[in-house]
CSV table of N, CA and C in Angstrom, one decimal:
chain,number,residue,atom,x,y,z
A,1,MET,N,-54.5,47.1,-51.4
A,1,MET,CA,-54.9,47.2,-52.6
A,1,MET,C,-55.6,45.7,-53.1
A,2,ILE,N,-56.9,45.7,-53.4
A,2,ILE,CA,-57.3,44.5,-54.1
A,2,ILE,C,-57.9,44.8,-55.4
A,3,ASP,N,-57.4,44.1,-56.4
A,3,ASP,CA,-57.9,44.3,-57.7
A,3,ASP,C,-58.1,45.8,-58.2
A,4,ARG,N,-59.3,46.1,-58.2
A,4,ARG,CA,-59.6,47.4,-58.9
A,4,ARG,C,-60.0,48.6,-57.9
A,5,ALA,N,-59.7,48.3,-56.5
A,5,ALA,CA,-60.0,49.2,-55.5
A,5,ALA,C,-58.8,49.3,-54.5
A,6,ILE,N,-58.9,50.4,-53.6
A,6,ILE,CA,-58.0,50.5,-52.5
A,6,ILE,C,-59.1,50.7,-51.3
A,7,TYR,N,-58.8,50.0,-50.2
A,7,TYR,CA,-59.5,50.0,-49.1
A,7,TYR,C,-58.7,50.5,-47.9
A,8,LEU,N,-59.4,51.1,-46.9
A,8,LEU,CA,-58.9,51.6,-45.8
A,8,LEU,C,-59.2,50.3,-44.7
A,9,VAL,N,-58.4,49.7,-44.0
A,9,VAL,CA,-58.7,48.6,-43.2
A,9,VAL,C,-58.2,48.9,-41.8
A,10,ASP,N,-59.3,48.8,-41.0
A,10,ASP,CA,-59.1,48.7,-39.5
A,10,ASP,C,-59.0,47.4,-38.9
A,11,ASP,N,-57.7,47.0,-38.6
A,11,ASP,CA,-57.6,45.7,-38.0
A,11,ASP,C,-58.2,45.6,-36.6
A,12,GLU,N,-58.2,46.7,-35.9
A,12,GLU,CA,-58.6,46.6,-34.6
A,12,GLU,C,-60.2,46.4,-34.6
A,13,LYS,N,-60.9,47.1,-35.5
A,13,LYS,CA,-62.5,47.0,-35.6
A,13,LYS,C,-63.0,45.9,-36.4
A,14,LYS,N,-61.8,45.2,-37.2
A,14,LYS,CA,-62.2,44.3,-38.2
A,14,LYS,C,-63.2,44.7,-39.3
A,15,SER,N,-62.8,45.9,-39.7
A,15,SER,CA,-63.6,46.4,-40.9
A,15,SER,C,-62.9,47.0,-41.9
A,16,TYR,N,-63.4,47.4,-43.1
A,16,TYR,CA,-62.8,48.0,-44.1
A,16,TYR,C,-63.7,48.9,-44.8
A,17,ARG,N,-63.3,50.0,-45.4
A,17,ARG,CA,-64.0,50.9,-46.3
A,17,ARG,C,-63.3,51.2,-47.5
A,18,TYR,N,-64.1,51.2,-48.7
A,18,TYR,CA,-63.6,51.9,-49.8
A,18,TYR,C,-63.1,53.1,-49.8
A,19,LEU,N,-61.7,53.2,-50.6
A,19,LEU,CA,-61.2,54.5,-50.4
A,19,LEU,C,-61.3,55.2,-51.8
A,20,ARG,N,-60.7,54.4,-52.9
A,20,ARG,CA,-60.7,54.9,-54.2
A,20,ARG,C,-60.5,53.7,-55.1
A,21,ARG,N,-60.5,54.1,-56.5
A,21,ARG,CA,-60.3,53.2,-57.5
A,21,ARG,C,-58.7,52.9,-57.5
A,22,ASN,N,-58.3,51.9,-58.0
A,22,ASN,CA,-56.9,51.5,-58.1
A,22,ASN,C,-56.5,51.6,-59.6
A,23,PRO,N,-56.0,52.6,-60.1
A,23,PRO,CA,-55.7,52.8,-61.6
A,23,PRO,C,-54.6,51.8,-61.8
A,24,GLY,N,-53.9,51.5,-61.2
A,24,GLY,CA,-52.7,50.4,-61.5
A,24,GLY,C,-53.2,48.9,-61.4
A,25,TRP,N,-54.4,48.7,-61.3
A,25,TRP,CA,-54.7,47.2,-60.7
A,25,TRP,C,-54.1,46.2,-61.8
A,26,GLU,N,-54.1,46.5,-62.9
A,26,GLU,CA,-53.5,45.3,-63.8
A,26,GLU,C,-52.1,45.0,-63.7
A,27,LYS,N,-51.3,45.8,-63.0
A,27,LYS,CA,-50.0,45.6,-62.5
A,27,LYS,C,-49.8,44.9,-61.2
A,28,LEU,N,-50.9,44.6,-60.7
A,28,LEU,CA,-50.8,43.9,-59.3
A,28,LEU,C,-50.3,42.4,-59.4
A,29,ASP,N,-49.4,42.0,-58.6
A,29,ASP,CA,-49.0,40.6,-58.6
A,29,ASP,C,-50.2,39.8,-58.1
A,30,PRO,N,-50.5,38.7,-58.8
A,30,PRO,CA,-51.8,37.9,-58.5
A,30,PRO,C,-51.7,37.4,-57.1
A,31,GLY,N,-50.5,37.0,-56.6
A,31,GLY,CA,-50.2,36.4,-55.3
A,31,GLY,C,-50.4,37.4,-54.2
A,32,GLN,N,-50.0,38.5,-54.5
A,32,GLN,CA,-50.1,39.7,-53.3
A,32,GLN,C,-51.5,40.1,-53.4
A,33,ASN,N,-52.3,40.0,-54.5
A,33,ASN,CA,-53.8,40.5,-54.5
A,33,ASN,C,-54.6,39.4,-53.7
A,34,GLU,N,-54.1,38.1,-53.9
A,34,GLU,CA,-55.0,37.0,-53.2
A,34,GLU,C,-54.5,37.2,-51.7
A,35,THR,N,-53.5,37.5,-51.3
A,35,THR,CA,-53.0,37.8,-49.9
A,35,THR,C,-53.9,38.8,-49.2
A,36,ASN,N,-54.0,39.9,-50.0
A,36,ASN,CA,-54.7,41.1,-49.5
A,36,ASN,C,-56.3,40.7,-49.3
A,37,LYS,N,-56.7,39.8,-50.3
A,37,LYS,CA,-58.2,39.6,-50.1
A,37,LYS,C,-58.4,38.6,-48.9
A,38,LYS,N,-57.5,37.7,-48.7
A,38,LYS,CA,-57.6,36.9,-47.5
A,38,LYS,C,-57.5,37.5,-46.2
A,39,HIS,N,-56.7,38.8,-46.2
A,39,HIS,CA,-56.6,39.5,-45.0
A,39,HIS,C,-57.9,40.1,-44.5
A,40,ILE,N,-58.8,40.6,-45.6
A,40,ILE,CA,-60.0,41.1,-45.0
A,40,ILE,C,-61.2,40.1,-44.9
A,41,ASP,N,-60.9,38.8,-45.2
A,41,ASP,CA,-62.1,37.9,-45.1
A,41,ASP,C,-62.6,38.0,-43.8
A,42,GLY,N,-63.8,37.8,-43.7
A,42,GLY,CA,-64.4,37.9,-42.3
A,42,GLY,C,-64.6,39.4,-41.7
A,43,TYR,N,-64.1,40.5,-42.5
A,43,TYR,CA,-64.1,41.8,-42.0
A,43,TYR,C,-65.5,42.3,-42.3
A,44,THR,N,-66.0,43.5,-41.7
A,44,THR,CA,-67.2,44.0,-42.0
A,44,THR,C,-67.0,45.2,-43.2
A,45,ARG,N,-67.5,45.3,-43.9
A,45,ARG,CA,-67.4,46.6,-44.9
A,45,ARG,C,-68.2,47.6,-44.3
A,46,THR,N,-67.6,48.9,-44.2
A,46,THR,CA,-68.3,50.1,-43.6
A,46,THR,C,-68.5,51.0,-44.9
A,47,PHE,N,-69.7,51.9,-44.7
A,47,PHE,CA,-69.8,52.8,-45.8
A,47,PHE,C,-69.7,54.3,-45.3
A,48,LYS,N,-69.3,55.2,-46.1
A,48,LYS,CA,-69.2,56.6,-45.9
A,48,LYS,C,-70.4,57.0,-44.8
A,49,ASP,N,-71.5,56.8,-45.3
A,49,ASP,CA,-72.8,57.2,-44.7
A,49,ASP,C,-73.1,56.6,-43.3
A,50,GLY,N,-72.3,55.6,-43.0
A,50,GLY,CA,-72.6,54.8,-41.7
A,50,GLY,C,-73.0,53.5,-42.1
């Protein structure tokens, strides 16, 4: 989960895709959120239609 969205992450392919909004984003721990953002740094974002 990153801020206002939840992503599906494929560590093997180094990619991620938007899954859905995160309705509880205001309750996220800022430290955990930063860790999640760093995790996908350098990954490629893929889209539903390819």
